[in-house]
Amino acid sequence: MQYKNLIGAEIMRMRDRLNSSHSDLAARLQLAGWDIYRSLLSKIECRLVHVSDFQQLYFARIFKVSINDLFPNVNPIEKIVAFLPTALERKRT
């Protein structure tokens, strides 16, 4: 399976830390101005859909984090071409 985003697993972790359901988070995102539904949020967390830059901004705003915090940690010494395949294949933990 080829994943379509890198931030889904972190979105799920952040939502879990807030003890928030998919529906609750979708409602908060809707109030912020993004017309999103529970099913799309679930697909984002499962990394089945692409997440655009403006969508990333909504997540960062709702979670009160920087956009960088939405992405997996990258070892600065590791080249991005070596990192991407492993990051795309990481399982949700």
Tab-separated table of C-alpha atoms in Angstrom:
chain	number	residue	atom	x	y	z
A	1	MET	CA	0.000	0.000	0.000
A	2	GLN	CA	1.270	3.436	-0.852
A	3	TYR	CA	0.455	6.073	1.733
A	4	LYS	CA	-0.595	9.526	0.577
A	5	ASN	CA	0.459	11.681	3.534
A	6	LEU	CA	3.045	11.734	6.303
A	7	ILE	CA	0.992	13.440	9.010
A	8	GLY	CA	-1.906	11.034	9.531
A	9	ALA	CA	-0.361	9.094	12.399
A	10	GLU	CA	0.553	12.288	14.256
A	11	ILE	CA	-2.940	13.712	13.717
A	12	MET	CA	-4.325	10.567	15.347
A	13	ARG	CA	-1.916	10.866	18.301
A	14	MET	CA	-2.785	14.520	18.838
A	15	ARG	CA	-6.511	13.777	18.638
A	16	ASP	CA	-6.109	10.935	21.124
A	17	ARG	CA	-4.196	13.210	23.520
A	18	LEU	CA	-7.200	15.529	23.493
A	19	ASN	CA	-9.522	12.554	24.133
A	20	SER	CA	-11.431	13.722	21.078
A	21	SER	CA	-13.478	11.608	18.675
A	22	HIS	CA	-13.314	11.958	14.903
A	23	SER	CA	-16.671	13.730	15.009
A	24	ASP	CA	-15.510	16.159	17.707
A	25	LEU	CA	-12.319	17.056	15.848
A	26	ALA	CA	-14.203	17.414	12.551
A	27	ALA	CA	-16.637	19.800	14.280
A	28	ARG	CA	-13.747	21.893	15.635
A	29	LEU	CA	-12.177	22.034	12.171
A	30	GLN	CA	-15.538	23.040	10.685
A	31	LEU	CA	-15.848	25.878	13.192
A	32	ALA	CA	-12.376	27.013	12.122
A	33	GLY	CA	-13.593	27.190	8.507
A	34	TRP	CA	-12.755	23.834	6.893
A	35	ASP	CA	-15.716	21.879	5.505
A	36	ILE	CA	-14.504	18.436	6.659
A	37	TYR	CA	-16.421	15.402	7.830
A	38	ARG	CA	-15.626	12.519	10.155
A	39	SER	CA	-15.051	10.073	7.303
A	40	LEU	CA	-12.433	12.280	5.620
A	41	LEU	CA	-10.657	12.804	8.936
A	42	SER	CA	-10.502	9.041	9.396
A	43	LYS	CA	-9.022	8.629	5.901
A	44	ILE	CA	-6.403	11.296	6.675
A	45	GLU	CA	-5.375	9.451	9.853
A	46	CYS	CA	-5.110	6.196	7.881
A	47	ARG	CA	-3.014	8.106	5.329
A	48	LEU	CA	-5.333	7.185	2.478
A	49	VAL	CA	-5.768	10.752	1.183
A	50	HIS	CA	-3.483	13.661	0.406
A	51	VAL	CA	-3.387	16.557	2.894
A	52	SER	CA	-2.835	19.943	1.280
A	53	ASP	CA	-0.827	22.753	2.797
A	54	PHE	CA	-3.921	24.749	3.781
A	55	GLN	CA	-5.372	21.652	5.471
A	56	GLN	CA	-2.137	21.259	7.418
A	57	LEU	CA	-2.568	24.844	8.620
A	58	TYR	CA	-6.016	24.004	9.994
A	59	PHE	CA	-4.605	21.051	11.946
A	60	ALA	CA	-1.741	23.155	13.302
A	61	ARG	CA	-4.187	25.857	14.378
A	62	ILE	CA	-6.602	23.457	16.090
A	63	PHE	CA	-3.826	21.558	17.898
A	64	LYS	CA	-1.905	24.798	18.637
A	65	VAL	CA	1.357	23.416	17.237
A	66	SER	CA	3.679	24.366	14.399
A	67	ILE	CA	3.290	22.635	11.063
A	68	ASN	CA	6.633	20.924	11.714
A	69	ASP	CA	5.088	19.194	14.728
A	70	LEU	CA	2.642	17.408	12.430
A	71	PHE	CA	5.425	15.560	10.621
A	72	PRO	CA	7.534	12.609	11.793
A	73	ASN	CA	10.925	13.442	13.254
A	74	VAL	CA	13.771	13.428	10.759
A	75	ASN	CA	17.360	12.773	11.717
A	76	PRO	CA	19.160	15.841	10.259
A	77	ILE	CA	22.052	13.663	9.121
A	78	GLU	CA	19.794	11.286	7.213
A	79	LYS	CA	19.138	12.287	3.636
A	80	ILE	CA	15.524	12.931	2.775
A	81	VAL	CA	15.647	10.415	-0.088
A	82	ALA	CA	16.572	7.736	2.439
A	83	PHE	CA	13.996	8.920	4.986
A	84	LEU	CA	10.885	9.154	2.809
A	85	PRO	CA	10.453	5.472	1.938
A	86	THR	CA	10.739	4.424	5.584
A	87	ALA	CA	8.449	7.228	6.768
A	88	LEU	CA	5.831	6.289	4.214
A	89	GLU	CA	5.885	2.669	5.320
A	90	ARG	CA	5.828	3.262	9.105
A	91	LYS	CA	2.868	1.704	10.785
A	92	ARG	CA	0.667	3.686	13.142
A	93	THR	CA	1.820	3.194	16.720
